[in-house]
Coordinates of C-alpha atoms and ligand atoms in Angstrom, one line a residue:
M1 CA 68.0 81.1 23.9
N2 CA 66.0 82.9 21.2
T3 CA 65.5 86.5 22.2
K4 CA 64.5 87.6 18.7
G5 CA 61.4 89.8 18.7
L6 CA 61.3 89.7 22.5
K7 CA 59.6 92.9 23.8
Y8 CA 60.3 92.4 27.5
I9 CA 63.1 90.8 29.6
I10 CA 63.0 90.8 33.3
V11 CA 66.1 90.2 35.4
G12 CA 65.5 88.6 38.8
A13 CA 62.6 86.4 39.9
G14 CA 61.9 88.0 43.3
F15 CA 58.8 89.9 44.1
F16 CA 59.6 92.9 41.8
G17 CA 60.3 90.7 38.8
A18 CA 57.6 88.2 39.3
V19 CA 54.8 90.7 39.8
M20 CA 56.0 92.6 36.8
A21 CA 56.0 89.4 34.7
E22 CA 52.5 88.5 35.8
R23 CA 51.2 92.0 34.9
I24 CA 52.9 92.0 31.5
A25 CA 51.5 88.6 30.6
N26 CA 48.0 89.0 32.1
V27 CA 47.3 92.7 31.3
L28 CA 49.4 93.4 28.2
K29 CA 49.1 89.8 26.9
E30 CA 52.7 90.0 25.8
R31 CA 55.5 87.4 26.0
V32 CA 58.1 88.0 28.7
L33 CA 61.4 86.3 29.5
V34 CA 62.4 86.2 33.2
V35 CA 66.1 85.4 33.8
E36 CA 67.3 84.4 37.2
K37 CA 70.9 83.9 38.3
R38 CA 70.0 81.5 41.1
N39 CA 68.7 78.0 40.7
H40 CA 65.3 78.9 42.1
I41 CA 62.6 81.6 41.8
G42 CA 61.4 83.7 44.7
G43 CA 64.5 85.9 45.4
N44 CA 65.2 86.1 49.1
C45 CA 61.6 85.1 50.0
Y46 CA 62.3 81.6 48.8
S47 CA 61.0 78.9 51.1
T48 CA 61.5 75.2 50.9
I49 CA 61.0 72.0 53.0
D50 CA 63.9 70.5 55.0
E51 CA 63.9 66.9 53.9
K52 CA 65.0 65.4 57.3
T53 CA 62.4 67.2 59.5
G54 CA 59.7 68.0 56.9
I55 CA 59.7 71.6 58.2
E56 CA 59.3 74.5 55.8
Y57 CA 62.0 77.2 56.2
H58 CA 62.9 80.5 54.6
K59 CA 66.3 80.0 53.2
Y60 CA 67.4 83.7 53.5
G61 CA 65.9 84.5 56.9
T62 CA 62.4 84.6 58.3
H63 CA 59.9 86.6 56.2
I64 CA 56.7 87.7 57.7
F65 CA 54.2 89.2 55.3
H66 CA 52.6 92.3 56.7
T67 CA 50.9 95.2 55.1
S68 CA 48.3 97.9 55.7
N69 CA 47.9 98.6 52.0
E70 CA 44.6 97.3 50.7
E71 CA 45.6 97.2 47.1
V72 CA 48.6 95.0 47.9
W73 CA 46.7 92.8 50.2
R74 CA 44.0 92.2 47.6
Y75 CA 46.5 91.6 44.9
I76 CA 48.6 89.0 46.8
N77 CA 45.5 87.2 48.0
Q78 CA 44.9 86.1 44.4
F79 CA 48.0 83.9 44.7
T80 CA 47.9 82.6 48.2
Q81 CA 46.0 82.4 51.4
F82 CA 47.7 83.3 54.7
N83 CA 47.7 81.5 58.1
S84 CA 47.0 83.3 61.3
Y85 CA 50.6 83.7 62.5
R86 CA 51.3 86.9 64.5
H87 CA 54.9 87.9 64.7
Q88 CA 56.4 88.4 68.2
V89 CA 60.2 88.7 68.9
L90 CA 62.1 88.0 72.0
T91 CA 65.6 88.9 72.9
T92 CA 68.2 87.2 75.2
Y93 CA 70.4 89.4 77.3
Q94 CA 72.7 88.0 80.0
N95 CA 70.9 84.7 79.7
R96 CA 67.5 86.1 80.4
V97 CA 64.7 86.5 77.9
Y98 CA 62.9 89.9 77.3
Q99 CA 60.3 91.1 74.9
M100 CA 61.3 93.1 71.8
P101 CA 60.5 95.8 70.7
I102 CA 61.1 97.2 74.2
N103 CA 57.7 97.4 76.0
L104 CA 56.5 97.8 79.5
E105 CA 57.2 94.1 80.2
T106 CA 60.9 94.6 79.0
I107 CA 61.3 97.7 81.2
N108 CA 59.8 96.2 84.3
S109 CA 61.7 93.0 84.1
F110 CA 65.0 94.7 83.3
F111 CA 64.8 97.2 86.1
E112 CA 62.9 94.9 88.4
V113 CA 60.1 97.4 89.0
N114 CA 56.4 97.4 88.4
L115 CA 55.7 100.7 86.6
K116 CA 52.4 101.7 85.1
P117 CA 52.4 103.2 81.6
F118 CA 52.1 106.8 82.9
E119 CA 55.1 106.4 85.2
V120 CA 57.5 105.3 82.4
N121 CA 58.6 108.7 81.2
D122 CA 59.5 110.0 84.7
F123 CA 61.3 106.8 85.5
L124 CA 63.5 106.8 82.4
A125 CA 64.2 110.6 82.4
K126 CA 67.2 110.3 84.6
Y127 CA 68.9 108.0 82.1
K128 CA 68.3 110.1 79.0
G129 CA 70.9 112.8 79.3
D130 CA 70.3 116.4 78.1
L131 CA 67.2 116.4 75.9
S132 CA 67.7 120.0 74.8
V133 CA 70.6 118.9 72.5
E134 CA 69.5 117.8 69.1
P135 CA 70.6 114.1 68.5
N136 CA 73.1 113.6 65.7
N137 CA 73.2 109.9 65.2
F138 CA 71.6 106.6 66.1
E139 CA 73.2 106.3 69.5
E140 CA 72.3 109.8 70.6
A141 CA 68.7 109.4 69.4
A142 CA 68.4 106.0 71.2
I143 CA 69.7 107.3 74.5
Q144 CA 67.3 110.3 74.4
S145 CA 64.4 107.9 73.6
I146 CA 65.0 105.0 76.1
G147 CA 67.9 106.0 78.3
K148 CA 71.4 104.6 78.5
P149 CA 70.9 101.3 80.4
L150 CA 68.2 99.9 78.0
Y151 CA 70.2 101.2 75.0
E152 CA 73.4 99.5 76.2
A153 CA 71.6 96.2 77.0
F154 CA 69.3 95.7 74.0
I155 CA 70.4 98.0 71.2
K156 CA 74.1 98.8 71.2
G157 CA 75.6 95.3 70.8
Y158 CA 72.9 94.0 68.5
T159 CA 73.2 97.0 66.2
K160 CA 77.0 96.7 66.1
K161 CA 76.7 93.1 65.1
Q162 CA 73.9 93.6 62.6
W163 CA 75.4 96.6 60.8
Q164 CA 79.1 96.1 61.5
K165 CA 79.2 99.7 62.5
D166 CA 79.3 101.8 65.6
P167 CA 75.8 103.2 66.2
K168 CA 77.5 106.6 66.6
E169 CA 78.1 106.4 62.8
M170 CA 74.6 105.3 61.9
P171 CA 71.6 107.4 60.9
I172 CA 68.7 108.1 63.3
S173 CA 66.3 106.6 60.7
V174 CA 67.4 103.0 61.5
F175 CA 66.6 103.4 65.2
K176 CA 63.2 104.8 64.3
R177 CA 62.3 101.5 62.6
L178 CA 62.0 100.0 66.0
P179 CA 58.9 101.0 68.0
I180 CA 59.2 101.6 71.8
R181 CA 56.1 100.8 73.8
K182 CA 55.0 101.9 77.2
N183 CA 52.3 99.3 77.3
Y184 CA 52.3 95.4 77.2
E185 CA 51.6 95.2 73.4
E186 CA 53.9 92.4 72.1
S187 CA 53.0 92.2 68.5
Y188 CA 56.0 93.1 66.4
Y189 CA 54.0 94.8 63.7
Y190 CA 51.0 97.1 63.8
S191 CA 50.0 96.3 60.2
R192 CA 46.4 95.7 59.4
W193 CA 47.1 92.3 57.8
Q194 CA 49.9 89.8 58.5
G195 CA 50.6 86.1 58.2
I196 CA 52.7 83.4 56.5
P197 CA 51.5 82.0 53.1
L198 CA 49.7 78.7 53.9
E199 CA 51.6 76.8 51.3
G200 CA 54.9 78.7 51.7
Y201 CA 56.4 81.6 49.7
T202 CA 57.7 79.7 46.8
K203 CA 54.1 78.6 45.8
I204 CA 53.2 82.3 45.4
F205 CA 56.0 82.7 42.9
E206 CA 55.1 79.6 41.0
R207 CA 51.6 81.0 40.6
L208 CA 52.7 84.4 39.6
L209 CA 55.0 83.0 36.9
N210 CA 52.7 80.2 35.7
H211 CA 51.5 81.6 32.4
K212 CA 51.9 80.5 28.8
L213 CA 53.4 83.9 27.9
I214 CA 56.1 83.8 30.7
D215 CA 59.3 81.9 30.2
V216 CA 61.6 81.5 33.2
Q217 CA 65.2 80.7 32.8
L218 CA 67.1 79.8 36.0
N219 CA 70.9 79.7 36.4
T220 CA 71.2 82.5 33.9
D221 CA 73.5 85.4 34.0
F222 CA 71.8 88.4 32.3
F223 CA 75.2 90.0 31.5
E224 CA 76.1 87.0 29.3
L225 CA 73.1 87.4 27.1
R226 CA 72.9 91.2 27.2
K227 CA 74.8 91.6 23.9
Q228 CA 72.2 89.4 22.0
L229 CA 69.3 91.7 22.9
S230 CA 67.8 94.0 20.3
K231 CA 67.5 97.7 21.1
N232 CA 63.7 97.2 21.1
T233 CA 63.7 94.9 24.0
K234 CA 62.7 96.6 27.2
V235 CA 64.9 95.6 30.1
I236 CA 63.3 95.4 33.5
Y237 CA 66.2 94.9 35.9
S238 CA 65.9 94.1 39.6
G239 CA 69.5 93.3 40.4
P240 CA 72.1 95.6 42.0
I241 CA 72.1 98.9 40.1
D242 CA 75.9 99.4 40.3
R243 CA 76.5 96.0 38.6
Y244 CA 74.3 97.0 35.6
F245 CA 76.6 99.9 34.9
D246 CA 79.8 97.8 35.4
Y247 CA 80.5 99.7 38.7
C248 CA 81.5 102.8 36.6
F249 CA 81.2 105.1 39.6
G250 CA 82.4 102.6 42.1
K251 CA 80.9 99.7 44.1
L252 CA 78.0 100.0 46.5
T253 CA 78.3 98.3 49.9
W254 CA 75.7 96.0 51.2
R255 CA 74.9 94.0 54.3
T256 CA 74.6 90.3 53.8
L257 CA 73.6 87.3 56.0
D258 CA 75.2 83.9 56.6
F259 CA 73.1 81.1 58.0
E260 CA 74.0 78.0 60.1
F261 CA 71.4 75.3 60.0
Q262 CA 71.0 72.8 62.8
R263 CA 68.6 70.0 63.6
H264 CA 67.7 69.1 67.2
E265 CA 66.1 65.9 68.6
V266 CA 63.5 67.8 70.5
E267 CA 60.0 69.0 69.5
D268 CA 60.6 72.7 70.3
F269 CA 64.1 74.3 70.7
Q270 CA 63.3 77.9 71.8
G271 CA 59.5 78.3 71.9
T272 CA 59.3 81.0 69.4
S273 CA 60.1 81.8 65.7
V274 CA 62.8 84.5 66.3
M275 CA 65.1 84.9 69.3
N276 CA 67.5 87.9 69.1
Y277 CA 70.8 87.8 71.0
A278 CA 71.6 91.3 72.3
E279 CA 75.2 91.0 73.4
E280 CA 78.1 91.8 71.1
S281 CA 80.1 88.8 72.5
I282 CA 77.6 86.3 70.9
P283 CA 78.6 86.2 67.2
Y284 CA 75.1 85.7 65.7
T285 CA 72.3 88.2 65.8
R286 CA 69.4 85.8 66.1
I287 CA 68.1 82.2 65.9
H288 CA 65.2 81.4 63.7
E289 CA 63.0 78.3 64.5
S290 CA 61.0 77.7 61.4
R291 CA 58.3 75.3 62.8
H292 CA 56.7 78.2 64.7
L293 CA 55.8 80.0 61.5
H294 CA 53.2 77.4 60.7
P295 CA 51.3 76.6 63.9
E296 CA 48.5 75.2 61.7
R297 CA 50.7 72.3 60.4
S298 CA 51.4 69.1 62.3
Y299 CA 55.1 68.7 62.2
S300 CA 57.1 65.9 63.8
D301 CA 57.2 66.0 67.6
R302 CA 60.7 64.6 67.7
Q303 CA 62.8 67.0 65.6
T304 CA 63.1 70.7 65.0
L305 CA 65.2 73.0 62.8
T306 CA 67.0 76.1 63.9
I307 CA 68.9 78.7 61.8
K308 CA 71.5 81.0 63.3
E309 CA 71.9 84.3 61.5
F310 CA 75.2 86.1 61.1
S311 CA 75.6 89.5 59.6
R312 CA 78.5 90.9 57.6
I313 CA 79.4 93.6 55.1
D314 CA 79.3 92.6 51.4
H315 CA 80.7 94.2 48.2
G316 CA 78.2 92.9 45.7
E317 CA 78.7 89.1 45.9
Q318 CA 75.6 88.4 47.9
P319 CA 73.7 91.7 48.5
F320 CA 70.8 91.5 50.9
Y321 CA 70.3 95.0 52.5
P322 CA 71.3 98.5 51.4
I323 CA 73.4 100.5 53.9
P324 CA 71.8 103.8 54.9
D325 CA 74.9 106.0 54.8
E326 CA 75.8 109.2 52.9
Q327 CA 78.5 107.7 50.7
N328 CA 76.2 104.9 49.3
Q329 CA 73.3 107.3 48.9
Q330 CA 75.5 109.6 46.7
L331 CA 76.6 106.7 44.6
V332 CA 73.0 105.5 44.1
K333 CA 72.0 109.0 42.9
Q334 CA 74.7 108.9 40.2
Y335 CA 73.6 105.5 39.0
R336 CA 70.0 106.5 39.0
A337 CA 70.7 109.5 36.9
L338 CA 72.4 107.3 34.4
A339 CA 69.4 104.8 34.4
E340 CA 67.0 107.7 33.7
Q341 CA 68.8 108.5 30.5
K342 CA 68.0 105.1 29.0
S343 CA 64.6 104.9 27.5
N344 CA 64.2 101.1 27.3
L345 CA 65.4 100.4 30.8
I346 CA 63.7 100.1 34.2
I347 CA 65.8 99.5 37.3
C348 CA 63.9 98.8 40.5
G349 CA 63.3 96.6 43.5
R350 CA 65.4 96.4 46.7
L351 CA 68.7 96.0 44.9
G352 CA 67.8 98.2 41.9
D353 CA 66.5 101.1 44.0
Y354 CA 69.0 100.4 46.8
K355 CA 66.1 100.8 49.3
Y356 CA 65.2 98.7 52.3
Y357 CA 61.7 97.7 51.0
D358 CA 59.6 95.2 52.9
M359 CA 57.8 92.7 50.7
D360 CA 54.6 94.7 50.5
K361 CA 56.5 97.8 49.5
T362 CA 58.2 95.9 46.7
I363 CA 54.9 94.6 45.4
K364 CA 53.4 98.1 45.5
R365 CA 56.4 99.5 43.7
A366 CA 56.1 96.8 40.9
L367 CA 52.4 97.5 40.5
E368 CA 53.0 101.3 40.3
V369 CA 56.0 101.0 37.9
F370 CA 54.0 98.7 35.7
E371 CA 51.1 101.3 35.4
E372 CA 53.4 104.3 35.0
K373 CA 56.3 103.0 32.9
V374 CA 55.3 99.8 31.2
R375 CA 51.5 100.0 30.5
H376 CA 51.5 103.7 29.5
Ligands
UDP401 N1 67.5 96.5 67.0 C1 68.3 96.2 68.2 N2 68.0 95.2 68.9 C2 67.0 94.3 68.6 C3 66.2 94.5 67.4 C4 66.5 95.6 66.6 O1 69.2 97.0 68.5 O2 66.8 93.3 69.4 C5 67.9 97.7 66.2 C6 68.8 97.3 65.0 O3 69.7 98.4 64.9 C7 67.9 97.2 63.8 C8 66.9 98.3 64.2 O4 66.7 98.2 65.6 O5 68.6 97.4 62.6 C9 65.6 98.1 63.4 O6 65.0 96.9 63.8 P1 64.2 96.0 62.7 O7 63.5 94.9 63.3 O8 63.5 96.9 61.7 O9 65.5 95.3 62.0 P2 65.5 94.5 60.6 O10 66.0 93.1 61.1 O11 64.1 94.4 60.1 O12 66.5 95.2 59.8

């Protein structure tokens, strides 16, 4: 590959890399090379069609686009339209199905009562323990918020499976991601806009990268061509930050997912796109059923596709999610300080920043970094 005279190289073709490439080509009118380790673009948002059922699925877990940021919404709509899908999640506990996040329907079904919203606080108070003590971790915050029985049924086992950690050792911030509702609202997100791209996620990436000034090279390990690069090439790297520096301060830990695909000879397997499984004794965290993401499509009425999701700790082979603990945060700080010293280097994105960005946050970050560090 000829990298002579190359001004920009982008590592990774997920949202961060693809948005950055689009901006460099369209705004700066400069040539840019995007290298991607995998055999496809789109990062973990990649979607593809299952040949046997014809159903489009998200290879790395269900992705629901949602945002309240107008700039991001306007930007992404140049590359796709969205369907009218609204995300709802259910959870199975002891063979019964409840709504998630916990809402009034969950509480009433679980305790077999018929509370009104204004009665919920008094009802749960007896299960919450001593509220005058400041909570120190995920478990204590959860019990103070929803009481012990709901915590033990819906949160404790699921969290242990998902993070491979006792909730007593986890930060309160993770629990706070999950809203608790005293009404019957069942929408998972409160974002102003949400949906699934009408033609799937991969199409967005094809459009972002489809430009005569953008070259995309798949199946390419950046670290093998790093030595060929001239000092004048700006490196925009969206891979794991510790890998870039050859793990000089030690390895970050991540959470990764494994998936088990299954086809069933029925039209509809579980009636919804995501079903969580709350108990620790069930090894997977959730089952995705991809057909429900596209209610506007007419899929086969004889077959459906489900994907079981398993969570485990990873040491950089297949990093998906950062782990919010003190040790990893300290390591990231050291690596970021090193990155700041290099003038022709930008390290960003979920793996580069080691931050749990949703898709809209990643796009926003790319747009901002382009303006602040590439354009000016
Ligand atoms: N959670 C849970 N039970 C559920 C769903 C979520 O205990 O059925 C907990 C879990 O610890 C999770 C956190 O709530 O990490 C935040 O949920 P969110 O939906 O943000 O998780 P995500 O899958 O997006 O990480």
